[in-house]
Short mmCIF file of C-alpha atoms in Angstrom, two decimals:
data_model
loop_
_atom_site.label_atom_id
_atom_site.label_comp_id
_atom_site.label_asym_id
_atom_site.label_seq_id
_atom_site.Cartn_x
_atom_site.Cartn_y
_atom_site.Cartn_z
CA UNK I 542 133.49 58.93 85.17
CA UNK I 543 133.65 59.90 81.60
CA UNK I 544 135.41 62.94 80.23
CA UNK I 545 133.64 66.05 80.76
CA UNK I 546 131.85 67.90 77.75
CA UNK I 547 133.33 70.82 76.39
CA UNK I 548 131.72 74.03 77.26
CA UNK I 549 129.29 75.60 75.05
CA UNK I 550 130.33 77.79 72.25
CA UNK I 551 131.56 81.29 73.11
CA UNK I 552 129.15 84.25 72.33
CA UNK I 553 130.73 87.50 71.27
CA UNK I 554 133.25 87.92 74.37
CA UNK I 555 131.57 85.52 76.42
CA UNK I 556 133.38 82.44 77.10
CA UNK I 557 131.42 79.44 79.02
CA UNK I 558 133.08 77.46 81.93
CA UNK I 559 131.72 74.19 83.06
CA UNK I 560 131.83 73.61 86.58
CA UNK I 561 132.45 70.12 88.26
CA UNK I 562 130.22 68.21 90.69
CA UNK I 563 131.33 67.09 94.23
CA UNK I 564 130.09 65.59 97.21
CA UNK I 565 130.14 67.06 100.71
CA UNK I 566 131.26 65.37 103.74
CA UNK I 567 128.95 62.34 104.20
CA UNK I 568 128.06 59.64 106.75
CA UNK I 569 126.00 56.62 105.70
CA UNK I 570 124.71 58.60 102.68
CA UNK I 571 123.90 61.83 104.66
CA UNK I 572 125.64 64.93 104.80
CA UNK I 573 126.86 65.69 108.18
CA UNK I 574 126.47 69.33 108.12
CA UNK I 575 122.89 70.92 108.64
CA UNK I 576 122.20 74.00 106.53
CA UNK I 577 120.11 77.11 107.41
CA UNK I 578 118.84 77.72 104.09
CA UNK I 579 118.69 75.39 101.04
CA UNK I 580 118.06 77.09 97.64
CA UNK I 581 116.97 74.95 94.61
CA UNK I 582 117.90 76.70 91.47
CA UNK I 583 121.14 78.49 90.79
CA UNK I 584 119.78 81.09 88.19
CA UNK I 585 119.68 85.13 88.90
CA UNK I 586 117.01 84.60 91.36
CA UNK I 587 118.71 81.91 93.35
CA UNK I 588 122.19 83.57 93.24
CA UNK I 589 120.73 86.96 94.18
CA UNK I 590 118.74 85.48 97.39
CA UNK I 591 122.18 83.55 98.51
CA UNK I 592 123.93 86.69 98.22
CA UNK I 593 121.16 88.49 99.98
CA UNK I 594 121.20 86.04 102.93
CA UNK I 595 125.18 85.97 102.95
CA UNK I 596 124.84 90.12 103.40
CA UNK I 597 122.54 89.36 106.60
CA UNK I 598 124.85 86.75 107.91
CA UNK I 599 123.32 83.86 106.98
CA UNK I 600 124.88 80.64 105.02
CA UNK I 601 123.18 78.85 102.35
CA UNK I 602 123.62 75.76 100.02
CA UNK I 603 122.57 76.44 96.57
CA UNK I 604 121.72 73.26 94.25
CA UNK I 605 121.86 74.04 90.39
CA UNK I 606 121.16 70.96 88.21
CA UNK I 607 123.18 72.66 85.14
CA UNK I 608 127.21 73.01 85.11
CA UNK I 609 127.49 76.20 83.55
CA UNK I 610 125.53 79.33 83.47
CA UNK I 611 122.63 79.76 81.04
CA UNK I 612 122.73 79.76 77.39
CA UNK I 613 121.11 82.19 75.26
CA UNK I 614 119.95 85.82 76.14
CA UNK I 615 116.78 84.75 77.77
CA UNK I 616 116.00 87.95 80.26
CA UNK I 617 117.71 91.02 79.17
CA UNK I 618 116.41 94.26 80.60
CA UNK I 619 117.65 94.85 84.20
CA UNK I 620 115.64 97.95 85.73
CA UNK I 621 116.96 100.88 87.88
CA UNK I 622 115.30 98.98 90.88
CA UNK I 623 116.87 96.03 90.18
CA UNK I 624 120.54 97.80 89.95
CA UNK I 625 119.80 99.19 93.17
CA UNK I 626 119.39 95.53 94.55
CA UNK I 627 122.55 94.34 92.68
CA UNK I 628 124.26 97.43 94.23
CA UNK I 629 123.47 96.05 97.75
CA UNK I 630 124.56 92.46 96.60
CA UNK I 631 128.19 93.70 95.50
CA UNK I 632 127.53 93.16 91.95
CA UNK I 633 126.57 96.49 90.37
CA UNK I 634 129.95 97.44 89.01
CA UNK I 635 130.25 94.62 86.62
CA UNK I 636 126.79 95.16 85.24
CA UNK I 637 127.55 98.75 84.83
CA UNK I 638 130.62 98.31 83.03
CA UNK I 639 129.34 95.76 80.28
CA UNK I 640 125.57 96.41 80.07
CA UNK I 641 124.08 98.82 77.76
CA UNK I 642 121.81 101.77 79.17
CA UNK I 643 119.17 102.89 77.95
CA UNK I 644 116.15 105.49 78.27
CA UNK I 645 113.78 105.63 75.26
CA UNK I 646 112.10 103.46 72.65
CA UNK I 647 110.19 103.82 69.53
CA UNK I 648 107.16 101.88 68.06
CA UNK I 649 106.05 101.83 64.31
CA UNK I 650 102.87 101.02 62.50
CA UNK I 651 103.86 99.42 59.41
CA UNK I 652 106.57 101.95 58.39
CA UNK I 653 105.31 105.09 60.13
CA UNK I 654 106.96 105.88 63.69
CA UNK I 655 103.89 106.61 65.92
CA UNK I 656 105.37 106.63 69.43
CA UNK I 657 108.68 107.74 71.03
CA UNK I 658 108.80 107.26 74.62
CA UNK I 659 111.12 108.12 77.36
CA UNK I 660 111.64 106.75 80.84
CA UNK I 661 112.38 109.43 83.83
CA UNK I 662 115.92 110.02 83.89
CA UNK I 663 118.15 112.99 84.74
CA UNK I 664 121.49 114.02 85.81
CA UNK I 665 120.34 113.49 89.45
CA UNK I 666 119.90 109.82 89.08
CA UNK I 667 123.01 107.30 89.55
CA UNK I 668 121.67 104.69 87.64
CA UNK I 669 119.90 104.32 84.21
CA UNK I 670 116.07 103.59 84.07
CA UNK I 671 117.01 100.35 82.15
CA UNK I 672 120.03 98.08 81.21
CA UNK I 673 120.41 95.64 78.66
CA UNK I 674 122.79 92.61 79.58
CA UNK I 675 122.38 88.89 78.55
CA UNK I 676 121.30 86.55 81.19
CA UNK I 677 124.67 84.63 80.88
CA UNK I 678 126.52 87.82 82.07
CA UNK I 679 123.83 88.58 84.50
CA UNK I 680 124.62 85.07 86.09
CA UNK I 681 128.43 85.17 85.47
CA UNK I 682 128.45 88.47 87.32
CA UNK I 683 126.29 87.09 90.19
CA UNK I 684 128.66 84.02 90.45
CA UNK I 685 131.83 86.37 90.29
CA UNK I 686 130.05 88.47 93.54
CA UNK I 687 129.51 84.99 95.21
CA UNK I 688 133.19 84.10 94.83
CA UNK I 689 134.15 87.39 96.46
CA UNK I 690 131.56 86.81 99.28
CA UNK I 691 133.22 83.37 99.67
CA UNK I 692 136.81 84.75 99.71
CA UNK I 693 135.78 87.19 102.40
CA UNK I 694 133.85 84.65 104.32
CA UNK I 695 134.63 81.00 103.34
CA UNK I 696 131.78 78.83 102.78
CA UNK I 697 128.89 81.38 103.12
CA UNK I 698 127.52 80.33 99.96
CA UNK I 699 128.03 76.71 99.00
CA UNK I 700 127.30 76.52 95.32
CA UNK I 701 126.65 72.80 94.16
CA UNK I 702 127.04 72.57 90.21
CA UNK I 703 125.61 69.75 88.44
CA UNK I 704 123.40 68.91 91.22
CA UNK I 705 119.90 68.49 91.23
CA UNK I 706 117.18 68.27 94.05
CA UNK I 707 115.46 64.73 93.31
CA UNK I 708 113.10 64.72 96.47
CA UNK I 709 112.41 66.40 99.65
CA UNK I 710 110.25 66.04 102.75
CA UNK I 711 108.97 68.53 105.18
CA UNK I 712 109.79 67.71 108.87
CA UNK I 713 108.44 69.73 112.11
CA UNK I 714 111.89 71.72 112.26
CA UNK I 715 113.02 71.68 108.79
CA UNK I 716 113.36 69.90 105.34
CA UNK I 717 115.24 66.83 104.41
CA UNK I 718 116.36 66.98 100.72
CA UNK I 719 117.49 64.22 98.37
CA UNK I 720 120.31 65.45 95.75
CA UNK I 721 122.19 63.61 92.92
CA UNK I 722 124.95 64.51 90.58
CA UNK I 723 127.34 62.47 88.57
CA UNK I 724 129.32 61.46 91.65
CA UNK I 725 126.42 59.74 93.50
CA UNK I 726 123.17 60.39 95.43
CA UNK I 727 123.05 61.77 99.07
CA UNK I 728 120.56 63.11 101.79
CA UNK I 729 120.91 66.72 103.38
CA UNK I 730 119.14 68.49 105.83
CA UNK I 731 117.91 72.50 105.95
CA UNK I 732 115.89 74.47 108.39
CA UNK I 733 114.21 76.15 105.26
CA UNK I 734 113.96 75.28 101.29
CA UNK I 735 113.41 78.13 98.85
CA UNK I 736 112.54 77.05 95.44
CA UNK I 737 114.03 79.27 92.83
CA UNK I 738 114.14 76.41 90.37
CA UNK I 739 112.21 78.31 87.39
CA UNK I 740 108.95 78.08 85.32
CA UNK I 741 108.98 74.00 85.44
CA UNK I 742 109.83 74.15 89.20
CA UNK I 743 110.54 70.54 90.43
CA UNK I 744 109.58 71.65 93.89
CA UNK I 745 106.14 73.22 92.76
CA UNK I 746 105.19 70.14 91.04
CA UNK I 747 106.52 67.85 93.91
CA UNK I 748 103.94 69.86 96.05
CA UNK I 749 101.05 69.46 93.82
CA UNK I 750 100.82 73.13 93.22
CA UNK I 751 99.70 75.06 90.29
CA UNK I 752 100.19 78.56 88.88
CA UNK I 753 96.82 80.32 88.24
CA UNK I 754 96.14 83.34 86.09
CA UNK I 755 95.78 84.25 82.27
CA UNK I 756 97.51 82.43 79.71
CA UNK I 757 97.51 83.84 76.16
CA UNK I 758 97.73 82.11 72.88
CA UNK I 759 100.09 84.43 71.42
CA UNK I 760 103.82 83.05 70.63
CA UNK I 761 106.84 84.59 69.93
CA UNK I 762 110.07 83.34 68.51
CA UNK I 763 113.28 84.63 70.15
CA UNK I 764 116.34 84.87 67.92
CA UNK I 765 119.95 86.03 68.94
CA UNK I 766 121.88 87.31 66.19
CA UNK I 767 125.66 88.80 65.93
CA UNK I 768 125.33 91.99 63.97
CA UNK I 769 127.88 94.91 63.53
CA UNK I 770 125.18 97.51 63.80
CA UNK I 771 125.88 100.92 65.08
CA UNK I 772 122.13 101.93 65.65
CA UNK I 773 121.62 103.67 68.87
CA UNK I 774 120.72 101.61 72.26
CA UNK I 775 116.96 101.83 72.37
CA UNK I 776 114.04 99.46 72.19
CA UNK I 777 112.17 99.34 68.85
CA UNK I 778 108.78 97.62 68.19
CA UNK I 779 107.09 97.39 64.63
CA UNK I 780 103.39 96.56 64.40
CA UNK I 781 101.94 95.04 61.21
CA UNK I 782 105.09 95.62 59.19
CA UNK I 783 105.10 95.05 55.55
CA UNK I 784 107.69 92.22 56.10
CA UNK I 785 105.89 90.49 58.76
CA UNK I 786 101.95 91.44 57.99
CA UNK I 787 99.69 90.83 61.16
CA UNK I 788 102.47 90.27 63.45
CA UNK I 789 104.64 92.36 65.89
CA UNK I 790 108.30 92.45 65.67
CA UNK I 791 110.63 93.86 68.63
CA UNK I 792 114.23 94.56 68.64
CA UNK I 793 116.83 95.35 71.65
CA UNK I 794 120.65 95.64 71.34
CA UNK I 795 122.94 93.50 73.75
CA UNK I 796 126.62 93.85 74.52
CA UNK I 797 129.11 92.23 71.87
CA UNK I 798 127.15 93.13 68.89
CA UNK I 799 124.34 90.82 69.99
CA UNK I 800 120.94 91.90 68.85
CA UNK I 801 117.56 90.17 70.04
CA UNK I 802 114.71 89.73 67.59
CA UNK I 803 111.31 88.87 69.12
CA UNK I 804 108.55 88.25 66.47
CA UNK I 805 105.12 87.22 66.80
CA UNK I 806 103.82 83.86 65.10
CA UNK I 807 100.50 84.27 63.48
CA UNK I 808 97.70 82.03 63.86
CA UNK I 809 98.41 78.90 62.04
CA UNK I 810 102.15 79.32 61.81
CA UNK I 811 104.12 76.01 63.09
CA UNK I 812 106.66 76.58 66.03
CA UNK I 813 108.70 73.85 64.81
CA UNK I 814 108.76 75.26 61.29
CA UNK I 815 109.59 78.81 62.36
CA UNK I 816 112.87 77.69 64.49
CA UNK I 817 114.42 75.84 61.55
CA UNK I 818 117.74 77.42 60.42
CA UNK I 819 116.25 78.00 56.97
CA UNK I 820 113.13 79.82 58.27
CA UNK I 821 115.28 82.06 60.96
CA UNK I 822 117.64 82.78 57.95
CA UNK I 823 114.84 84.02 55.84
CA UNK I 824 113.20 86.12 58.40
CA UNK I 825 116.10 87.72 59.95
CA UNK I 826 117.34 88.72 56.51
CA UNK I 827 114.07 89.84 55.44
CA UNK I 828 113.76 92.17 58.59
CA UNK I 829 117.18 93.52 58.48
CA UNK I 830 116.72 94.46 54.77
CA UNK I 831 113.55 96.26 55.83
CA UNK I 832 115.57 98.44 58.47
CA UNK I 833 118.17 99.19 56.27
CA UNK I 834 120.68 96.86 57.56
CA UNK I 835 120.38 93.84 55.32
CA UNK I 836 123.93 94.53 53.85
CA UNK I 837 125.82 94.06 56.92
CA UNK I 838 127.18 90.32 57.91
CA UNK I 839 125.30 88.59 60.53
CA UNK I 840 125.10 85.22 62.06
CA UNK I 841 122.55 83.37 64.52
CA UNK I 842 123.49 82.73 68.01
CA UNK I 843 120.36 81.39 69.62
CA UNK I 844 116.76 80.61 69.17
CA UNK I 845 113.77 79.84 71.30
CA UNK I 846 109.80 80.09 71.43
CA UNK I 847 107.74 82.04 73.95
CA UNK I 848 104.30 82.08 75.24
CA UNK I 849 102.85 84.91 77.23
CA UNK I 850 101.19 84.20 80.62
CA UNK I 851 100.45 86.19 83.85
CA UNK I 852 100.04 83.51 86.52
CA UNK I 853 100.89 83.02 90.10
CA UNK I 854 100.85 80.71 92.88
CA UNK I 855 98.20 81.37 95.64
CA UNK I 856 100.83 81.70 98.41
CA UNK I 857 104.54 81.76 98.29
CA UNK I 858 104.95 79.96 101.69
CA UNK I 859 104.18 76.28 102.22
CA UNK I 860 105.32 75.30 105.62
CA UNK I 861 109.26 75.30 105.53
CA UNK I 862 109.10 75.65 101.63
CA UNK I 863 109.16 78.97 100.09
CA UNK I 864 108.81 80.07 96.30
CA UNK I 865 110.63 82.96 94.27
CA UNK I 866 111.07 84.10 90.91
CA UNK I 867 109.16 81.87 87.96
CA UNK I 868 108.68 79.20 90.50
CA UNK I 869 106.30 81.57 91.97
CA UNK I 870 105.00 83.30 89.03
CA UNK I 871 104.99 83.73 85.49
CA UNK I 872 105.10 87.35 83.76
CA UNK I 873 104.74 88.34 80.21
CA UNK I 874 108.07 89.76 78.57
CA UNK I 875 106.30 93.10 77.77
CA UNK I 876 107.25 95.88 80.48
CA UNK I 877 110.57 93.25 81.47
CA UNK I 878 108.81 92.48 84.54
CA UNK I 879 109.77 88.78 84.94
CA UNK I 880 113.56 88.74 86.11
CA UNK I 881 112.98 92.04 87.79
CA UNK I 882 110.14 90.77 89.63
CA UNK I 883 112.43 87.77 90.52
CA UNK I 884 115.14 90.07 91.99
CA UNK I 885 112.31 91.97 93.87
CA UNK I 886 111.31 88.46 95.29
CA UNK I 887 115.06 87.68 96.34
CA UNK I 888 115.40 91.39 97.87
CA UNK I 889 112.28 91.06 99.95
CA UNK I 890 112.80 87.37 100.97
CA UNK I 891 116.54 87.67 102.00
CA UNK I 892 116.32 90.06 105.13
CA UNK I 893 112.92 88.49 106.37
CA UNK I 894 114.57 84.79 106.03
CA UNK I 895 117.52 86.00 107.96
CA UNK I 896 115.76 87.24 110.67
CA UNK I 897 113.69 84.10 111.28
CA UNK I 898 116.84 81.77 110.62
CA UNK I 899 118.77 83.67 113.40
CA UNK I 900 115.75 83.43 115.88
CA UNK I 901 115.18 87.22 115.80
CA UNK I 902 111.63 87.22 114.21
CA UNK I 903 108.73 85.05 114.23
CA UNK I 904 107.36 82.94 111.00
CA UNK I 905 104.77 85.53 110.63
CA UNK I 906 107.41 87.64 108.73
CA UNK I 907 107.70 85.08 106.08
CA UNK I 908 103.79 85.13 105.54
CA UNK I 909 104.28 88.78 105.02
CA UNK I 910 106.71 88.10 101.88
CA UNK I 911 104.14 85.98 100.56
CA UNK I 912 101.28 88.87 100.95
CA UNK I 913 103.67 91.66 99.81
CA UNK I 914 105.06 89.75 96.80
CA UNK I 915 101.74 88.38 95.62
CA UNK I 916 99.93 92.19 95.96
CA UNK I 917 103.04 93.01 93.91
CA UNK I 918 102.50 90.33 91.18
CA UNK I 919 98.96 91.81 90.69
CA UNK I 920 100.00 95.21 90.20
CA UNK I 921 102.98 94.06 87.79
CA UNK I 922 100.32 91.83 85.96
CA UNK I 923 97.68 94.32 85.45
CA UNK I 924 100.12 96.51 83.69
CA UNK I 925 101.91 93.54 81.86
CA UNK I 926 98.54 92.02 80.68
CA UNK I 927 97.37 95.42 79.13
CA UNK I 928 100.65 95.49 77.15
CA UNK I 929 100.26 91.68 76.39
CA UNK I 930 96.73 92.28 74.86
CA UNK I 931 98.18 95.08 72.85
CA UNK I 932 101.05 93.15 71.65
CA UNK I 933 99.43 89.85 71.00
CA UNK I 934 95.53 90.67 71.00
CA UNK I 935 93.61 87.69 72.16
CA UNK I 936 90.75 88.26 70.06
CA UNK I 937 89.72 89.77 66.70
CA UNK I 938 88.05 92.56 69.04
CA UNK I 939 91.43 93.27 70.49
CA UNK I 940 92.82 93.36 67.03
CA UNK I 941 90.43 95.87 65.84
CA UNK I 942 90.92 98.24 68.72
CA UNK I 943 94.84 97.78 68.30
CA UNK I 944 94.41 98.71 64.42
CA UNK I 945 92.33 101.80 65.27
CA UNK I 946 94.72 103.05 67.99
CA UNK I 947 97.63 102.57 65.47
CA UNK I 948 96.22 104.11 62.74
CA UNK I 949 95.31 107.30 64.71
CA UNK I 950 98.46 107.47 66.88
CA UNK I 951 100.49 109.53 64.41
CA UNK I 952 98.02 112.31 64.37
CA UNK I 953 96.98 112.03 68.02
CA UNK I 954 99.43 111.80 70.76
CA UNK I 955 97.08 111.09 73.52
CA UNK I 956 96.14 107.85 71.49
CA UNK I 957 99.83 107.04 70.93
CA UNK I 958 100.20 106.58 74.72
CA UNK I 959 97.78 103.57 74.40
CA UNK I 960 101.10 101.95 72.66
CA UNK I 961 103.63 102.67 75.63
CA UNK I 962 104.84 99.63 76.65
CA UNK I 963 104.80 100.90 80.64
CA UNK I 964 108.07 99.47 81.55
CA UNK I 965 108.26 98.15 85.08
CA UNK I 966 108.96 100.38 88.16
CA UNK I 967 109.08 99.99 91.78
CA UNK I 968 106.05 98.67 93.33
CA UNK I 969 104.57 100.10 96.64
CA UNK I 970 103.41 97.58 99.24
CA UNK I 971 99.89 99.42 100.04
CA UNK I 972 98.51 97.27 102.33
CA UNK I 973 101.73 95.62 104.00
CA UNK I 974 101.34 94.37 107.70
CA UNK I 975 104.73 95.53 108.43
CA UNK I 976 104.02 99.26 107.77
CA UNK I 977 103.17 101.72 110.44
CA UNK I 978 100.17 103.95 109.34
CA UNK I 979 100.99 107.57 109.33
CA UNK I 980 99.55 109.75 112.37
CA UNK I 981 100.16 113.08 110.48
CA UNK I 982 100.00 114.24 107.07
CA UNK I 983 103.57 113.96 105.67
CA UNK I 984 105.10 115.03 102.41
CA UNK I 985 107.30 112.51 100.75
CA UNK I 986 107.55 108.78 100.22
CA UNK I 987 104.40 106.66 101.60
CA UNK I 988 104.46 103.63 103.84
CA UNK I 989 105.57 100.59 101.99
CA UNK I 990 106.97 102.63 98.85
CA UNK I 991 110.43 102.36 97.96
CA UNK I 992 112.77 105.54 98.94
CA UNK I 993 113.94 106.95 95.63
CA UNK I 994 117.72 107.65 95.32
CA UNK I 995 119.02 111.14 95.24
CA UNK I 996 122.40 113.04 95.04
CA UNK I 997 123.50 114.14 98.29
CA UNK I 998 124.82 117.99 98.92
CA UNK I 999 128.30 116.45 100.01
CA UNK I 1000 128.47 114.25 97.15
CA UNK I 1001 127.84 110.58 96.65
CA UNK I 1002 124.01 109.36 96.58
CA UNK I 1003 121.54 108.51 99.34
CA UNK I 1004 121.55 105.03 98.63
CA UNK I 1005 125.37 104.67 98.97
CA UNK I 1006 124.63 105.13 102.76
CA UNK I 1007 121.99 102.24 103.14
CA UNK I 1008 123.39 98.69 104.37
CA UNK I 1009 122.01 95.47 104.74
CA UNK I 1010 119.65 96.27 107.88
CA UNK I 1011 117.10 98.72 108.95
CA UNK I 1012 117.95 102.51 108.75
CA UNK I 1013 116.71 105.61 109.89
CA UNK I 1014 116.94 108.53 108.07
CA UNK I 1015 116.59 111.70 110.32
CA UNK I 1016 117.77 115.23 110.87
CA UNK I 1017 121.15 115.97 112.28
CA UNK I 1018 119.84 117.43 115.33
CA UNK I 1019 117.78 114.53 116.27
CA UNK I 1020 120.20 111.76 115.75
CA UNK I 1021 121.37 111.66 119.70
CA UNK I 1022 118.01 111.75 121.00
CA UNK I 1023 117.15 108.57 118.49
CA UNK I 1024 120.11 106.55 119.16
CA UNK I 1025 118.87 104.69 122.07
CA UNK I 1026 115.52 104.22 120.83
CA UNK I 1027 115.65 101.41 118.27
CA UNK I 1028 114.65 98.45 120.52
CA UNK I 1029 116.17 94.84 119.87
CA UNK I 1030 117.24 95.04 116.35
CA UNK I 1031 120.38 97.15 115.09
CA UNK I 1032 119.67 100.14 113.24
CA UNK I 1033 121.79 102.69 111.22
CA UNK I 1034 121.11 106.07 111.95
CA UNK I 1035 121.55 108.30 108.87
CA UNK I 1036 121.26 112.08 109.86
CA UNK I 1037 121.19 112.97 105.81
CA UNK I 1038 117.72 114.66 106.05
CA UNK I 1039 117.30 118.71 106.11
CA UNK I 1040 116.36 120.56 109.20
CA UNK I 1041 112.92 120.43 108.12
CA UNK I 1042 112.84 116.69 106.44
CA UNK I 1043 110.77 113.84 107.98
CA UNK I 1044 112.08 110.90 109.83
CA UNK I 1045 111.90 107.89 107.72
CA UNK I 1046 112.31 104.20 108.92
CA UNK I 1047 113.76 101.96 106.02
CA UNK I 1048 113.71 98.43 105.71
CA UNK I 1049 116.58 96.45 104.58
CA UNK I 1050 114.97 96.28 101.21
CA UNK I 1051 114.67 99.99 100.91
CA UNK I 1052 110.79 100.42 101.50
CA UNK I 1053 109.60 102.95 103.87
CA UNK I 1054 108.56 101.10 107.12
CA UNK I 1055 107.28 104.09 108.89
CA UNK I 1056 107.62 107.98 109.14
CA UNK I 1057 107.23 111.06 111.04
CA UNK I 1058 107.23 114.71 110.51
CA UNK I 1059 109.97 115.06 112.92
CA UNK I 1060 111.44 113.49 116.17
CA UNK I 1061 109.00 110.36 116.56
CA UNK I 1062 107.32 110.38 120.07
CA UNK I 1063 108.97 108.28 122.95
CA UNK I 1064 108.87 104.41 122.07
CA UNK I 1065 107.39 104.95 118.53
CA UNK I 1066 110.51 103.96 116.72
CA UNK I 1067 110.95 100.54 118.88
CA UNK I 1068 107.23 100.03 117.89
CA UNK I 1069 107.56 100.58 114.32
CA UNK I 1070 110.69 98.63 114.29
CA UNK I 1071 109.16 95.61 116.20
CA UNK I 1072 106.04 95.80 113.65
CA UNK I 1073 108.27 96.01 110.70
CA UNK I 1074 109.99 92.82 111.78
CA UNK I 1075 107.28 90.85 113.23
CA UNK I 1076 108.86 91.03 116.76
CA UNK I 1077 106.04 91.33 119.36
CA UNK I 1078 106.89 92.56 122.95
CA UNK I 1079 104.06 90.28 124.59
CA UNK I 1080 105.15 87.26 122.62
CA UNK I 1081 108.44 85.02 122.54
CA UNK I 1082 109.99 85.25 119.05
CA UNK I 1083 109.87 81.40 117.31
CA UNK I 1084 112.78 80.25 115.89
#
């Protein structure tokens, strides 16, 4: 076997590690162990799903074709909603320690500031609305959480580096997979396969599936540079600046003095030419000169190119194969809905797949994953597409509208809101089959909505008390009466509501499944819990 390649160059304080491939115990080329869940793709979504399953007590095998975490900044903005998910996965502390929280941004037309936006944030919020962290750190911190999980429960997450999925075949009771690495080829069996293998998904292509939706012509060059700038942590956008007429430039800070610059290629500009070292050097220096930082030393770290699109599969479940993250959908970068949507996919799927894998719920629960997350895609895509059409006008008509809005924005603050990038936020599952409809008018979070975190009178925050399963927020006086009404699934009782607060049934992903103005009628809680988990009393649960 040839000597291993050296790891990729360090970036700031981040040092890469190459992970050696290995073979499991085999008999005649077939793994002797059967897996409950196989996950193709060990990026952020695949690792988050594996951690989510582990929190529910389900083991998984994770096949990652590369032998390191990713190179380049890639997805860098982590939303408050995603941070809440990461808290449940046991990875939050490292994110907060290294990431750069931010709450505001500015937009310029040529050199004039025309918008300053602020995302909701106050002293009652435990987590920032947005946190910047390069994807290699995101993946490393999830990997660290996997190591801690395996230290507590050995073998719960079997992460196989340098191992590619090379084929698979569905069977009545599972999926047979073909894997290969530098040590050889082998067959393994799993009850379920989840494709988290990115925008060029092997699994999606093998099934002959395609993403459908809107693809845009606008192309963006992405450049990471190391720059000792002391500019505040915020998002900046320049429309039609003098140093890049007719285009848009974005700039974001990252840890370790790494700065992300995205700039729009104009019609006729060559992608290959724009990525040459000379072109990168010229553009970055011109941009830094224009914003008053051209005197600072800098060096390029990573470059790439991006084309906007909002596309999805028609279903995220195909028999025993499920899709999540970029394998299931593509999102424009504007409003940072890509990785954050992927974390939401993993959060939605993990508890549902765990219940099905454990034989405690029927397969219809997995159909609800597809239904809810496709509805969320369309909600996200609507906002993302509006932002994309403004950032990268698809026609001359859109360009004229953008020029008009930008030229008027400085004097008319209402028009300036058209420039607002509309950052991602938690999505409500409006028509979820898992939600119990209200029978009374009730104030507070609606069925299908994410329960917002809040500080508690005695200290701490509400979401600190929710665990991996279903939870019931109720008045302290009602806790004893509700203790025996949960039905077949375990339920954590949280007597944290005030004496006049509603009773809320929370799903494991934090969405409200049902609510009552006070004490639920006899049997109502058990029925709502059965509905939220697709367990029907008149049917046998299918494994």
